[in-house]
Coordinates of C-alpha atoms in Angstrom, one line a residue:
Chain G
M83 CA 0.4 -12.7 -20.1
K84 CA 2.8 -10.6 -18.1
L85 CA 3.1 -11.7 -14.3
L86 CA 4.4 -9.8 -11.3
Y87 CA 5.6 -10.7 -8.0
F88 CA 6.1 -8.8 -5.0
A89 CA 8.0 -8.5 -1.4
W90 CA 8.4 -11.8 -0.1
V91 CA 6.9 -12.9 -3.1
R92 CA 9.3 -11.9 -5.4
T93 CA 12.3 -13.3 -3.4
R94 CA 10.8 -16.6 -3.7
T95 CA 10.3 -16.4 -7.0
G96 CA 14.1 -14.8 -7.6
I97 CA 12.7 -12.5 -10.6
A98 CA 10.6 -9.5 -10.3
E99 CA 8.4 -9.7 -13.3
E100 CA 7.9 -12.2 -17.0
T101 CA 6.1 -12.3 -19.8
V102 CA 4.7 -16.1 -19.8
S103 CA 2.8 -18.2 -22.3
P104 CA 0.9 -21.2 -20.9
P105 CA -1.6 -23.7 -22.0
A106 CA -4.7 -22.7 -23.0
G107 CA -5.9 -24.8 -20.5
V108 CA -4.9 -22.4 -18.2
N109 CA -7.2 -19.7 -17.5
T110 CA -7.4 -19.0 -13.8
V111 CA -5.6 -17.9 -11.6
S112 CA -5.5 -20.9 -9.9
A113 CA -4.9 -23.0 -13.2
L114 CA -1.9 -20.1 -13.1
I115 CA -0.6 -21.4 -10.0
G116 CA -0.7 -24.7 -10.7
W117 CA 1.4 -24.3 -13.7
L118 CA 3.8 -22.2 -11.9
C119 CA 4.0 -24.2 -9.4
A120 CA 5.6 -27.1 -11.7
R121 CA 7.9 -24.6 -13.2
G122 CA 10.2 -24.7 -10.8
P123 CA 10.8 -25.4 -6.2
G124 CA 11.2 -21.5 -6.4
Y125 CA 7.5 -21.0 -7.4
A126 CA 6.1 -23.9 -4.9
A127 CA 7.5 -22.4 -2.1
A128 CA 6.5 -19.2 -3.2
F129 CA 2.8 -20.1 -3.5
A130 CA 2.7 -22.9 -0.3
D131 CA 0.7 -20.9 1.3
L132 CA -2.1 -19.6 -0.6
K133 CA -3.4 -18.6 2.5
A134 CA -0.7 -16.2 3.1
V135 CA -1.1 -14.8 -1.0
R136 CA -2.9 -11.9 -2.9
V137 CA -4.1 -11.3 -6.2
A138 CA -5.0 -8.9 -8.3
V139 CA -5.1 -9.2 -12.3
N140 CA -5.1 -6.3 -14.2
Q141 CA -4.6 -4.3 -11.3
E142 CA -7.8 -4.8 -9.5
H143 CA -7.9 -7.1 -6.3
A144 CA -9.4 -10.9 -7.7
G145 CA -9.6 -13.8 -6.3
F146 CA -8.0 -17.2 -7.0
D147 CA -11.5 -18.4 -9.0
V148 CA -10.7 -15.5 -11.2
A149 CA -10.8 -15.6 -15.3
I150 CA -7.3 -15.2 -16.4
K151 CA -6.6 -14.3 -20.3
P152 CA -3.3 -13.6 -22.6
G153 CA -2.2 -10.0 -22.2
D154 CA -4.2 -9.9 -18.5
E155 CA -1.3 -8.3 -16.4
I156 CA -1.1 -11.2 -13.0
A157 CA 0.0 -9.5 -9.8
F158 CA 1.5 -12.0 -6.8
F159 CA 1.8 -10.4 -3.2
P160 CA 1.5 -10.4 0.3
P161 CA -1.6 -9.1 2.1
V162 CA -0.2 -5.2 2.4
T163 CA 1.4 -4.3 6.1
G164 CA 0.7 -1.9 8.6
G165 CA 1.9 -1.7 12.3
R166 CA 0.0 -1.1 15.4
D167 CA 0.7 2.2 16.9
D168 CA 2.3 0.8 20.0
K169 CA 5.0 -1.6 18.6
G170 CA 4.1 -3.0 14.8
S171 CA 6.3 -2.3 12.4
A172 CA 8.9 0.9 12.5
A173 CA 6.0 3.0 10.2
G174 CA 5.1 4.3 13.3
F175 CA 1.3 6.2 11.9
Chain C
M202 CA -4.3 14.7 -5.2
I203 CA -2.1 12.1 -5.5
K204 CA 2.2 12.2 -5.0
V205 CA 4.1 8.5 -5.2
Q206 CA 7.5 9.4 -4.4
Q207 CA 10.5 8.6 -3.9
Q208 CA 12.0 11.7 -2.6
D209 CA 11.3 13.7 1.0
F210 CA 8.6 16.1 0.5
D211 CA 8.3 19.5 2.6
L212 CA 4.5 19.5 3.8
A213 CA 4.4 23.7 4.4
A214 CA 5.5 24.0 0.3
E215 CA 2.9 21.0 -0.2
I216 CA 0.0 23.0 1.9
A217 CA 0.8 25.9 0.4
E218 CA 0.4 25.1 -2.9
L219 CA -3.2 22.9 -2.3
T220 CA -4.6 25.8 -0.7
R221 CA -3.1 28.9 -3.0
G222 CA -5.2 31.3 -4.4
R223 CA -8.8 29.7 -2.0
T224 CA -11.0 31.6 0.1
D225 CA -13.6 28.8 0.9
I226 CA -11.5 27.0 2.9
G227 CA -11.7 27.1 6.4
G228 CA -9.7 24.7 7.6
V229 CA -6.1 22.3 7.0
V230 CA -5.5 18.9 9.2
S231 CA -2.3 17.3 7.9
F232 CA -1.0 14.0 9.5
T233 CA 2.8 12.8 8.9
G234 CA 3.9 9.4 9.1
L235 CA 7.1 8.7 11.0
V236 CA 10.2 5.9 10.7
R237 CA 10.2 4.9 13.9
D238 CA 13.4 3.3 15.2
V239 CA 11.6 0.0 17.3
S240 CA 9.2 -2.4 15.8
D241 CA 8.1 -5.3 18.0
G242 CA 10.5 -4.2 20.6
A243 CA 13.1 -5.0 18.1
K244 CA 16.0 -2.2 16.7
V245 CA 15.1 -1.1 13.3
A246 CA 18.0 0.2 11.1
A247 CA 15.8 0.9 8.3
M248 CA 13.1 0.3 6.4
T249 CA 12.7 0.0 2.9
L250 CA 8.9 0.5 1.7
E251 CA 8.1 -1.5 -1.8
H252 CA 5.2 -0.3 -3.5
Y253 CA 3.2 -1.8 -7.5
P254 CA 3.9 1.6 -9.7
G255 CA 0.7 2.2 -11.4
M256 CA -1.5 0.1 -9.0
T257 CA -0.6 2.4 -6.1
E258 CA -1.9 5.6 -7.8
K259 CA -5.4 4.0 -8.9
Q260 CA -6.1 3.1 -5.3
L261 CA -4.8 5.5 -3.4
A262 CA -7.0 7.9 -6.4
A263 CA -10.3 5.5 -5.2
I264 CA -9.8 6.2 -1.5
E265 CA -9.1 10.1 -2.1
R266 CA -12.3 9.9 -4.5
D267 CA -14.7 8.6 -1.4
A268 CA -12.6 10.7 1.5
C269 CA -14.5 13.9 -0.9
A270 CA -17.6 12.2 -1.5
R271 CA -18.2 10.8 2.0
W272 CA -17.4 15.0 3.8
P273 CA -17.8 17.4 1.7
L274 CA -13.9 18.5 1.5
S275 CA -12.7 21.6 -0.5
A276 CA -9.1 20.0 -1.8
S277 CA -7.2 16.8 -0.4
L278 CA -3.4 15.6 -0.6
I279 CA -2.0 11.9 -0.2
I280 CA 1.7 11.9 -0.5
H281 CA 3.3 8.5 -0.1
R282 CA 7.0 7.7 -0.5
Y283 CA 8.6 4.4 -1.5
G284 CA 12.5 2.4 -1.3
R285 CA 14.9 2.9 2.2
L286 CA 14.0 5.0 4.2
M287 CA 15.6 5.8 7.8
P288 CA 14.2 5.6 11.5
G289 CA 13.3 9.9 11.9
E290 CA 12.3 10.0 8.0
Q291 CA 8.7 10.8 7.0
I292 CA 7.5 8.2 4.5
M293 CA 3.6 9.4 4.2
A294 CA 1.3 12.0 4.1
V295 CA -2.3 13.2 4.7
V296 CA -3.3 16.9 3.8
T297 CA -6.9 17.2 4.5
A298 CA -9.0 21.1 3.7
S299 CA -12.7 21.8 4.2
A300 CA -14.6 25.0 5.0
H301 CA -15.2 23.3 8.7
R302 CA -12.8 21.2 11.0
Q303 CA -14.8 17.9 12.0
A304 CA -14.8 17.1 7.9
A305 CA -11.3 17.7 7.6
F306 CA -10.2 16.0 11.2
E307 CA -13.1 13.2 10.4
A308 CA -11.8 13.2 6.1
A309 CA -8.1 12.6 7.5
E310 CA -8.7 10.2 10.4
F311 CA -10.1 7.7 7.6
L312 CA -7.5 8.6 4.6
V313 CA -4.5 7.9 7.2
D314 CA -6.7 4.3 8.4
W315 CA -7.1 3.2 5.0
L316 CA -3.4 4.0 3.9
K317 CA -2.3 2.0 6.7
T318 CA -4.5 -1.5 6.1
K319 CA -5.3 -1.1 2.6
A320 CA -2.4 1.0 0.1
P321 CA -0.1 -1.4 -1.6
F322 CA 3.3 -0.9 0.5
W323 CA 4.7 -3.9 1.5
K324 CA 7.8 -3.2 4.4
L325 CA 11.0 -4.4 4.2
E326 CA 12.8 -4.1 7.6
S327 CA 16.4 -4.4 8.5
D328 CA 17.7 -4.4 12.0
G329 CA 21.4 -3.5 10.6
A330 CA 22.2 -7.1 9.9
A331 CA 19.3 -9.4 9.1
E332 CA 16.4 -8.0 7.3
S333 CA 13.1 -9.1 7.1
W334 CA 9.0 -8.8 5.4
V335 CA 6.7 -7.3 7.7
E336 CA 4.0 -8.8 8.8
A337 CA -0.4 -7.6 8.4
R338 CA -2.2 -7.3 11.8
D339 CA -5.6 -7.9 12.6
S340 CA -5.4 -4.9 14.9
D341 CA -5.3 -2.7 11.8
D342 CA -7.8 -4.0 10.3
T343 CA -9.6 -3.2 13.3
A344 CA -9.0 0.9 12.4
A345 CA -9.8 0.8 8.9
G346 CA -13.1 -1.1 10.1
R347 CA -14.3 1.6 11.9
W348 CA -15.4 3.3 9.1
E349 CA -17.2 0.0 7.5
K350 CA -21.0 1.2 6.5
G351 CA -22.9 -0.7 8.8

């Protein structure tokens, strides 16, 4: 399966994308995250606070309990960022 | 129509293209978002927008279809840029055209609220020395929530 990482999730894993073949028992997003975290401290840091991480499976928003299979494209990223009109971000809209 | 691009755009040319040959359009509303040089009181030297190619286009096309289902639009356009942008540069634009102004105004506001909160873009701001990712804000969700069907 193809994994994609965006924004600070990417900076913590240290890579933008990779292709992995986890064991057969890794068949949900949650199980995949557990498997990834065991691979190194960068992954553990990226997934330390799951409330701050969003998931897409095959380019559709998904929950952590969603089933995954070989060939899927799974992306991890923070909530998308806006900004208030009065202060917020530099995106002025 | 959806355009996700790195390069800048000419809004007048985009509107002309969208309405060329049409005689059924009574009004065109456009909104352009710019990069501001202040974020939460701090100076911003540059902003880098990252997105998820493929998913971004799908999501923008879906919200455009949603707007067209809610309002009688004759034409519509969403442009969103990515990459490194400087203060004063254009980030995005929404254009809506309709036989009557109300649909065009409302649909444009709906699309801008959605883009602000739900489009998969992440913003990395630089003050010239350090860079930081912009966190999501509840106030934007509130703005987009106005459009949820009760």
